[in-house]
CSV table of C-alpha atoms (C1' of nucleotides) in Angstrom, one decimal:
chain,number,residue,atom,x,y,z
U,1,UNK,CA,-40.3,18.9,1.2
U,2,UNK,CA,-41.2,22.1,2.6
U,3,UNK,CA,-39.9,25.1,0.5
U,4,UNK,CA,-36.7,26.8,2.5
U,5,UNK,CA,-38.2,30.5,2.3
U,6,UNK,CA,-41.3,28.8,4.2
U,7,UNK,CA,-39.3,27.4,6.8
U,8,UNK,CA,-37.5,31.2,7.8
U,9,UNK,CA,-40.8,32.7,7.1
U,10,UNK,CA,-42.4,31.2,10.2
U,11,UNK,CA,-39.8,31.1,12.5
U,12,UNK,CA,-39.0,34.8,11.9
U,13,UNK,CA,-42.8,35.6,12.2
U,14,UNK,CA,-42.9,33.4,15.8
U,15,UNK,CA,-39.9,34.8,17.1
U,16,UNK,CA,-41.4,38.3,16.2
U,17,UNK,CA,-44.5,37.4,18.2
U,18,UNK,CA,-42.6,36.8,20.9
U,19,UNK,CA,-40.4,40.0,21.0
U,20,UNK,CA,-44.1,41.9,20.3
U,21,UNK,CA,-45.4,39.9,23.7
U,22,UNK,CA,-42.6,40.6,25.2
U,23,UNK,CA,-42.6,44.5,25.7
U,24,UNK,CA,-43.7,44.6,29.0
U,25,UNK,CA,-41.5,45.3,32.3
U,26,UNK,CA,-43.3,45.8,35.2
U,27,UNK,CA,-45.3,48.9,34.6
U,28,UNK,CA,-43.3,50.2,31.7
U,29,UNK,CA,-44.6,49.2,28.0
U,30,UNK,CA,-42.6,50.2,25.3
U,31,UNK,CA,-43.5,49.3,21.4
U,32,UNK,CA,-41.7,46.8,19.3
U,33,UNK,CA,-39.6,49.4,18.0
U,34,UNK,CA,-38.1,50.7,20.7
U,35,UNK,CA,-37.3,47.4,21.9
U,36,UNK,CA,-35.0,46.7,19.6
U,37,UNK,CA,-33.4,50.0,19.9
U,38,UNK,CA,-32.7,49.0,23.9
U,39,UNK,CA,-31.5,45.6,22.7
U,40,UNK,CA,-29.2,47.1,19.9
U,41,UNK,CA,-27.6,49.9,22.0
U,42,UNK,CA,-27.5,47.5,25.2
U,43,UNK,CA,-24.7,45.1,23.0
U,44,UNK,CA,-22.7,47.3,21.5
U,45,UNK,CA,-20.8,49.7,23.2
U,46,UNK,CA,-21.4,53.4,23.1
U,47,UNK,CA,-22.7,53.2,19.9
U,48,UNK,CA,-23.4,56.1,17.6
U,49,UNK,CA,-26.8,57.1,16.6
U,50,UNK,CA,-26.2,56.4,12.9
U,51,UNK,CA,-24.5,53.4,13.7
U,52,UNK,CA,-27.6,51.8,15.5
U,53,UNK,CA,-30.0,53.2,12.4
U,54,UNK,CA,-28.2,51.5,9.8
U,55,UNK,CA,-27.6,48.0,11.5
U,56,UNK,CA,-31.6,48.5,12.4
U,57,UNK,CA,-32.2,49.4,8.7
U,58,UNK,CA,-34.4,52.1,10.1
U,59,UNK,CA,-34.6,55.8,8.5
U,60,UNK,CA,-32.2,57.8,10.9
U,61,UNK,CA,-34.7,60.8,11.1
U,62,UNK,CA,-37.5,57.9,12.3
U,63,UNK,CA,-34.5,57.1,14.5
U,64,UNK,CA,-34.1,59.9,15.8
U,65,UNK,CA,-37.3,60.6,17.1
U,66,UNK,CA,-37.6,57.2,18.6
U,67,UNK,CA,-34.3,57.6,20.7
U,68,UNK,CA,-36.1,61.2,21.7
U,69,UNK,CA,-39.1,59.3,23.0
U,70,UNK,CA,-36.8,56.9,24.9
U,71,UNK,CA,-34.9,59.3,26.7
U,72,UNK,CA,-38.3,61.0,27.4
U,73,UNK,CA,-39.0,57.7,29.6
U,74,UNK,CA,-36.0,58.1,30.8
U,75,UNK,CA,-34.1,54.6,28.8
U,76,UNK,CA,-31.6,56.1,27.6
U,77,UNK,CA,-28.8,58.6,27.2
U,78,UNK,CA,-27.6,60.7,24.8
U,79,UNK,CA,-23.5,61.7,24.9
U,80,UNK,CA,-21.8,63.9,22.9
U,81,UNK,CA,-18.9,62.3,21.1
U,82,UNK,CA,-15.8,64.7,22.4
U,83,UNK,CA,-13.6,63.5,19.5
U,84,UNK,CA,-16.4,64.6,17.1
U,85,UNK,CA,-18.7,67.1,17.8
U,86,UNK,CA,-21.7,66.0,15.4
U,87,UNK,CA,-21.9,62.3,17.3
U,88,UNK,CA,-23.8,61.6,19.5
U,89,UNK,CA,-23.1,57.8,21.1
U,90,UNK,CA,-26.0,56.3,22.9
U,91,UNK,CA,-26.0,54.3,26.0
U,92,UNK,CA,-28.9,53.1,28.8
U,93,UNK,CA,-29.8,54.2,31.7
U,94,UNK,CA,-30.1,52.2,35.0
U,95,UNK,CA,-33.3,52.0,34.1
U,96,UNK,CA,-33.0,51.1,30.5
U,97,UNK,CA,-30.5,48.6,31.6
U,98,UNK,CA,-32.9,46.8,33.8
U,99,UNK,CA,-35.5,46.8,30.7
U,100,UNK,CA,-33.3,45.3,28.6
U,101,UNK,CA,-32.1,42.6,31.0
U,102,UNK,CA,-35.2,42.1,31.7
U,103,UNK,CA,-36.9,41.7,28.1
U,104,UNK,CA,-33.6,39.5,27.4
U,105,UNK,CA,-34.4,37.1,30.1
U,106,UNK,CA,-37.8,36.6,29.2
U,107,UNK,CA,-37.0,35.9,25.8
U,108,UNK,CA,-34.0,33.4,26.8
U,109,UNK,CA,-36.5,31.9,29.2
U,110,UNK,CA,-39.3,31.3,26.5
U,111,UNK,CA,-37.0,29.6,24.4
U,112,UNK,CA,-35.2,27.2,26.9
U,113,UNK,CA,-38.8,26.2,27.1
U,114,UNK,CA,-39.1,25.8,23.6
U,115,UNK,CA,-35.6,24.0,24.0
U,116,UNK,CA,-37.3,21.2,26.6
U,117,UNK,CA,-39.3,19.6,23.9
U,118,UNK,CA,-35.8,18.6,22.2
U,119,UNK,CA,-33.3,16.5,23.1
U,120,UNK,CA,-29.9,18.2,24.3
U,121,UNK,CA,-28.1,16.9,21.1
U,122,UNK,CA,-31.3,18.2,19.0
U,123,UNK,CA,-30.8,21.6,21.0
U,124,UNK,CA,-26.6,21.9,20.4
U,125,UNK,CA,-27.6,21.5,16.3
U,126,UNK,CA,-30.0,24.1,16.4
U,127,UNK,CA,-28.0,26.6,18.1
U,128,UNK,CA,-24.6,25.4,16.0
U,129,UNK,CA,-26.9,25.9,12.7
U,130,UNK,CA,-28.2,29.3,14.0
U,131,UNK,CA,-24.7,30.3,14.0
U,132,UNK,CA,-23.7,28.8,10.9
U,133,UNK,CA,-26.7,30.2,8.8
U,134,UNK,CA,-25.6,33.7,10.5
U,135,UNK,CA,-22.3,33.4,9.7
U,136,UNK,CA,-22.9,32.8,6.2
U,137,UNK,CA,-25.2,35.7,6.1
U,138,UNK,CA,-22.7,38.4,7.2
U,139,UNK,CA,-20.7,36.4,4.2
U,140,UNK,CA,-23.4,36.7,1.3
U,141,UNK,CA,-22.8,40.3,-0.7
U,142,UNK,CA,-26.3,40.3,-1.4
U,143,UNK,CA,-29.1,42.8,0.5
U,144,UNK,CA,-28.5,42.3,4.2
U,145,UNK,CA,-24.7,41.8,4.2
U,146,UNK,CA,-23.5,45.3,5.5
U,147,UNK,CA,-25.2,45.0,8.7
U,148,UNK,CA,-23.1,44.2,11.4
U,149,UNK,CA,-23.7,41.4,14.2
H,1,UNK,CA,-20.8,31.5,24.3
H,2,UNK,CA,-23.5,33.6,23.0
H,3,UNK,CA,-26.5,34.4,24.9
H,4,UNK,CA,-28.8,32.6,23.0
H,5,UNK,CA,-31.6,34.6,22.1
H,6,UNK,CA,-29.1,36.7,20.9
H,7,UNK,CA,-28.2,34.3,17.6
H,8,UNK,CA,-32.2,34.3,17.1
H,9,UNK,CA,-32.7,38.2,17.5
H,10,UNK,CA,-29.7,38.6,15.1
H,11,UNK,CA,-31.4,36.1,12.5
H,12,UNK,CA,-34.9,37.6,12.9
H,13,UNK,CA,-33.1,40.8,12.2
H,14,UNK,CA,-31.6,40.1,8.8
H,15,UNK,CA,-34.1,38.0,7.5
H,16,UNK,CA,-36.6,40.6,8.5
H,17,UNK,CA,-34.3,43.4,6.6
H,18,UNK,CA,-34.2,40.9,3.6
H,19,UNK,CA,-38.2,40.9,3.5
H,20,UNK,CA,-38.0,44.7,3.3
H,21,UNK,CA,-36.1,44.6,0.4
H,22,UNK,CA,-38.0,42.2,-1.6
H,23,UNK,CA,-41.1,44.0,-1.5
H,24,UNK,CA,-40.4,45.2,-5.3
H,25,UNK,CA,-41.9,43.8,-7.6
H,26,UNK,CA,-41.4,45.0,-11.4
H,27,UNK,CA,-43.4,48.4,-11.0
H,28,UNK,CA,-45.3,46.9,-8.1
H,29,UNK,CA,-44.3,48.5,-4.5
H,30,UNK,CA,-45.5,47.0,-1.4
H,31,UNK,CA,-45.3,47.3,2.3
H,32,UNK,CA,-43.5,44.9,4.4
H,33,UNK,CA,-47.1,44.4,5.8
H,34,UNK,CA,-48.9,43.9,2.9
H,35,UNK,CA,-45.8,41.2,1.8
H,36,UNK,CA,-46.7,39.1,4.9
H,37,UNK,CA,-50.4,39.3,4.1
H,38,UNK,CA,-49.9,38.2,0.7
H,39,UNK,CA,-47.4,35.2,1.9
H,40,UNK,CA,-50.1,34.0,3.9
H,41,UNK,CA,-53.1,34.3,1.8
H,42,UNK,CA,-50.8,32.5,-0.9
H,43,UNK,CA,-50.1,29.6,1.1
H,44,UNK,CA,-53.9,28.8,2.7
H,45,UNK,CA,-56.7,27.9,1.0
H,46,UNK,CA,-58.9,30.7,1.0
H,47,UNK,CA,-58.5,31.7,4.7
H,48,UNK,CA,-61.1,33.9,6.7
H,49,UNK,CA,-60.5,37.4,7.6
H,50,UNK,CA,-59.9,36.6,11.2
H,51,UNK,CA,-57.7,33.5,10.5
H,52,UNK,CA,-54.9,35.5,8.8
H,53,UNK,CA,-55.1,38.3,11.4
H,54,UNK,CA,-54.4,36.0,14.2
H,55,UNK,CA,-51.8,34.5,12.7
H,56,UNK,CA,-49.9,37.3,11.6
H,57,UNK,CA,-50.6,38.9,15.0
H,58,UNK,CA,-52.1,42.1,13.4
H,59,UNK,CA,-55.8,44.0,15.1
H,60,UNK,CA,-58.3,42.9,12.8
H,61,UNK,CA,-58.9,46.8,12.1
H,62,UNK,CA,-55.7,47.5,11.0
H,63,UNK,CA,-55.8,44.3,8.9
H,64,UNK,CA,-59.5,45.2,7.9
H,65,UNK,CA,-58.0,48.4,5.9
H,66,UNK,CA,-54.5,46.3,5.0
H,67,UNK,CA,-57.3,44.0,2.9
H,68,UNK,CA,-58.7,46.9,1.6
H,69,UNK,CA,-55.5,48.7,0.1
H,70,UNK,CA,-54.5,45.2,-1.6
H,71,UNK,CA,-57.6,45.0,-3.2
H,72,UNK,CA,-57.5,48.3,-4.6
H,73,UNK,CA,-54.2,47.0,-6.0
H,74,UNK,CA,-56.4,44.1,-7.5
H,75,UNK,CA,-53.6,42.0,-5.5
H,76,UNK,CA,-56.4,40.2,-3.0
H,77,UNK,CA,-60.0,39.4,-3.8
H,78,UNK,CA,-62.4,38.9,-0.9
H,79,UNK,CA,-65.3,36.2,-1.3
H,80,UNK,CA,-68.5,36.0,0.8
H,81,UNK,CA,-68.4,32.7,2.2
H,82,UNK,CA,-72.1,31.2,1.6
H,83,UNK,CA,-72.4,28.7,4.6
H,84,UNK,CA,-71.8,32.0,6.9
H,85,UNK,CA,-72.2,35.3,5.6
H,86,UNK,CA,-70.1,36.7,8.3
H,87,UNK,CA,-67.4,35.6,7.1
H,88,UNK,CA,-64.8,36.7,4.0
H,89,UNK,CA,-62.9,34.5,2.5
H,90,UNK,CA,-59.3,35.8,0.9
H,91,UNK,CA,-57.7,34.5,-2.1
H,92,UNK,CA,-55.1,36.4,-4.5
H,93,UNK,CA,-55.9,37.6,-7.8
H,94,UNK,CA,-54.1,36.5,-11.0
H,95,UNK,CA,-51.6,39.8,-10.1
H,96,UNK,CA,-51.3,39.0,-6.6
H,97,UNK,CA,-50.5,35.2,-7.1
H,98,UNK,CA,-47.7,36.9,-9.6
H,99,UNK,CA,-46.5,38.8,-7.1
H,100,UNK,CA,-46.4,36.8,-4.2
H,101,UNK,CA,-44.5,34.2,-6.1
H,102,UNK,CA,-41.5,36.5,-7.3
H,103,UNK,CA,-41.4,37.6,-4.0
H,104,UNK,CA,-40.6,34.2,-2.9
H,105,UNK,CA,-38.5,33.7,-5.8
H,106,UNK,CA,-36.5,36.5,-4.7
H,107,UNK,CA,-36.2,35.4,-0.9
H,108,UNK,CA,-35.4,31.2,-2.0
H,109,UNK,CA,-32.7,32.8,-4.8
H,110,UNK,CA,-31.2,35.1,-1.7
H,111,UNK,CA,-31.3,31.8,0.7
H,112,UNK,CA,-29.5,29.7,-1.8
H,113,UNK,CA,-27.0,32.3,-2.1
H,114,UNK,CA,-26.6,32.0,1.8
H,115,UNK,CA,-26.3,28.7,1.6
H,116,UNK,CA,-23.8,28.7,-1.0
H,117,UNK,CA,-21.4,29.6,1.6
H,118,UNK,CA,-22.0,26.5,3.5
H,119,UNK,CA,-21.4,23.0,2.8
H,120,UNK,CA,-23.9,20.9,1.7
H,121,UNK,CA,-24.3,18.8,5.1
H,122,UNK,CA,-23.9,22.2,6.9
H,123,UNK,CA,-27.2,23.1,4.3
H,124,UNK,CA,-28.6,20.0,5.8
H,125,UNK,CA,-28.3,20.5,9.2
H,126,UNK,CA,-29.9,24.0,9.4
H,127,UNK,CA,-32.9,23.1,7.2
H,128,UNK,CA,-33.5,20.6,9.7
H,129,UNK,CA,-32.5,22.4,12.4
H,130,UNK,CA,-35.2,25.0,11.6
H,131,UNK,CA,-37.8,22.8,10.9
H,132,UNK,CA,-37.3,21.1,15.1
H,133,UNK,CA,-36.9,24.2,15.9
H,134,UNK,CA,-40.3,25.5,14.5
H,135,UNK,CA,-41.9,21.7,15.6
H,136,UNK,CA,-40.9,22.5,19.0
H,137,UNK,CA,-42.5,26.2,19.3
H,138,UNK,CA,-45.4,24.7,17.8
H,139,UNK,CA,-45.5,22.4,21.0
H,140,UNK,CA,-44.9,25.3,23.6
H,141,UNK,CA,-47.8,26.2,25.6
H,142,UNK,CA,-46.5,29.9,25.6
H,143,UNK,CA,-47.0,33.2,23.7
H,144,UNK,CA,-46.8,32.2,20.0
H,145,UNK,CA,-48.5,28.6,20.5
H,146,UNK,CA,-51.6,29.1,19.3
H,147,UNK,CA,-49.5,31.0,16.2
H,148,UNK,CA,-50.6,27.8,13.4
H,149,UNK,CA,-47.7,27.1,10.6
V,1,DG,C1',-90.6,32.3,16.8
V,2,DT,C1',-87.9,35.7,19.5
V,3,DC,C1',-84.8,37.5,22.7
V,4,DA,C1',-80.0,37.5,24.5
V,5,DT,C1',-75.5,36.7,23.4
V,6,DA,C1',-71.6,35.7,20.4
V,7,DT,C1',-68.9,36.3,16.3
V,8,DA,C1',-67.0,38.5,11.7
V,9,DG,C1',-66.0,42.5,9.8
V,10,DT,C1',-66.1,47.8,9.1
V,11,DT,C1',-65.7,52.7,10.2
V,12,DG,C1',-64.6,57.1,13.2
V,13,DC,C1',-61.2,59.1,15.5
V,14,DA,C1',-57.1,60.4,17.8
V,15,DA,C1',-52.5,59.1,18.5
V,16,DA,C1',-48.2,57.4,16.9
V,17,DG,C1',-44.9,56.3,13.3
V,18,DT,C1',-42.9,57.2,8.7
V,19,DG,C1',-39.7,59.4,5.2
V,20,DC,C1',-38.4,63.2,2.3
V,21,DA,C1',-36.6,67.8,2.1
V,22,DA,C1',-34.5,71.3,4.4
V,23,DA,C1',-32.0,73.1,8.3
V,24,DT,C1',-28.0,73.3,11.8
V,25,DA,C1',-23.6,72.2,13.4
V,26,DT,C1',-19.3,70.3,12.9
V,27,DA,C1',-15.4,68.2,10.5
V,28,DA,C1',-12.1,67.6,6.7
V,29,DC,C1',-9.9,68.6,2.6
V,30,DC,C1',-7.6,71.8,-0.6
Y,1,DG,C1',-10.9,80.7,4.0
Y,2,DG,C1',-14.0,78.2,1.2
Y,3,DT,C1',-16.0,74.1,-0.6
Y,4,DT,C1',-17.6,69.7,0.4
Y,5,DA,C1',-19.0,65.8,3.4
Y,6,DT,C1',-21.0,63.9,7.6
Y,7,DA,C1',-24.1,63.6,12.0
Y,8,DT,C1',-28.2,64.9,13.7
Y,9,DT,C1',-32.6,67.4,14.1
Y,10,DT,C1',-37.0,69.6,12.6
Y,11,DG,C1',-41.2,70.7,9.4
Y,12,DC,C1',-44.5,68.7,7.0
Y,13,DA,C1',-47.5,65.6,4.9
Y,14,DC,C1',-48.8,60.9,4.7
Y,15,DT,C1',-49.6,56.4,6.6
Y,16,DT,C1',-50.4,53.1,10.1
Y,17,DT,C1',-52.2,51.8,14.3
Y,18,DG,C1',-55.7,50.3,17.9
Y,19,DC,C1',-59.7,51.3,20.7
Y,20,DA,C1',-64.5,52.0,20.8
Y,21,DA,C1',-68.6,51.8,18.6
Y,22,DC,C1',-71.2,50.1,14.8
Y,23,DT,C1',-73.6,46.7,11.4
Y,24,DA,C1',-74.8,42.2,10.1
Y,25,DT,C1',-75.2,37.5,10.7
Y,26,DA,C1',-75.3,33.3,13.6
Y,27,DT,C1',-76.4,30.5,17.7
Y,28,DG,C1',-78.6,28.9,21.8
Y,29,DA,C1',-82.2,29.2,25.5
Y,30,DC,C1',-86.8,29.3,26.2
DNA sequence: GTCATATAGTTGCAAAGTGCAAATATAACC
DNA sequence: GGTTATATTTGCACTTTGCAACTATATGAC
């Protein structure tokens, strides 16, 4: 029996692959990084920039930069909070927006591909246990517990 | 319903963020990099340079000077391979195989915590969910096929 | 043999990414 | 009004990254 650490290991490392191979829309490249900024501040709403650090675990001065270079390509927009002066809450731009939806749908396509070499009951298990195992992630008190999602 | 690369991105996510914080190892400090490099010289027998690079999706520059940093830990040991003399061979030193193995010590006593929250057919289910799921992107002819493990 | 080509790995260099400490600006509490 | 806390940015030094160019060895054609 395969150890269970090996078993996340490699499916974390594939999946990761993927979402490196999958930075390209059209002409527009953007590094690993920033696509998970895009895909992070595309499902949340209006999100704040600390907000999007933390549940990213990354440094919020890295962060800050990176959102900087992003709104240099013109991905996404910066807001000022008018309840609270020192927020700013993030959003996409059109452009962003069609980035993200794009990334998004070549990921979902890749894996309904990887989802056609198992049978539709097979698939329904794997996508109930994803949930499960996530679930019972946001429940453990241990490291990753605080982040949201 | 979720989208559903949605529930893997979110997985990837935490797990990922769990790696990061395991990369302590009594006095010992390592990169998330260098964890993954030691993971997978740890579970091969005595892979090449260019065999762990490709797997672990990494330039074999960059992973050229990741070697050399872990050997100046004395974590990694490189081994001319007689039958070409191209080629390195990797193995961990006596330190290395220490650390590599608290490390996933740390990441099997976090996942048993996770799983403490589930029931134990529930526990069932996503192990073997996860192992069809990795079967099946081992099968796809796309991006992370050729990805072995 | 030896020449051309392929492969494994290293190094130079310039660009990008990183985090800590310190700064600015605003809020909140007393 | 003054102290303290929070959100974000910038300075700086350090690390990481990948491409191009290099060395060294292997392999195949002839």
């Amino acid at each position: 029996m395969e150890n269970t650490r090996e078993l996340f290991q490699i499916m974390t490392r594939r999946f990761g692959l993927l979402n490196k191979n999958c930075c390209s829309v059209g002409g527009c490249d953007i590094s690993l990084a920033q696509s998970h900024l895009l895909y992070e501040i595309d499902r949340r709403h209006n999100p704040s920039m600390q907000q999007v650090a933390e549940t990213l675990g990354i440094d919020i001065t890295t962060f800050s930069r990176q959102v900087q270079s992003l709104m240099k390509m013109d991905l996404v927009k910066k807001t000022a909070d008018p309840s609270d002066r020192r927020v700013f809450t993030l959003s996409l731009t059109v452009q962003g927006k069609f980035v993200a939806t794009t990334i998004d749908q070549q990921m979902n396509d890749y894996l309904n591909e990887v989802f056609s070499y198992m049978s539709e009951f097979e698939k329904e298990t794997v996508l109930r246990s994803v949930q499960i195992f996530n679930d019972a992630m946001g429940k453990s008190s241990r490291c990753c517990a605080p982040i949201t999602g």
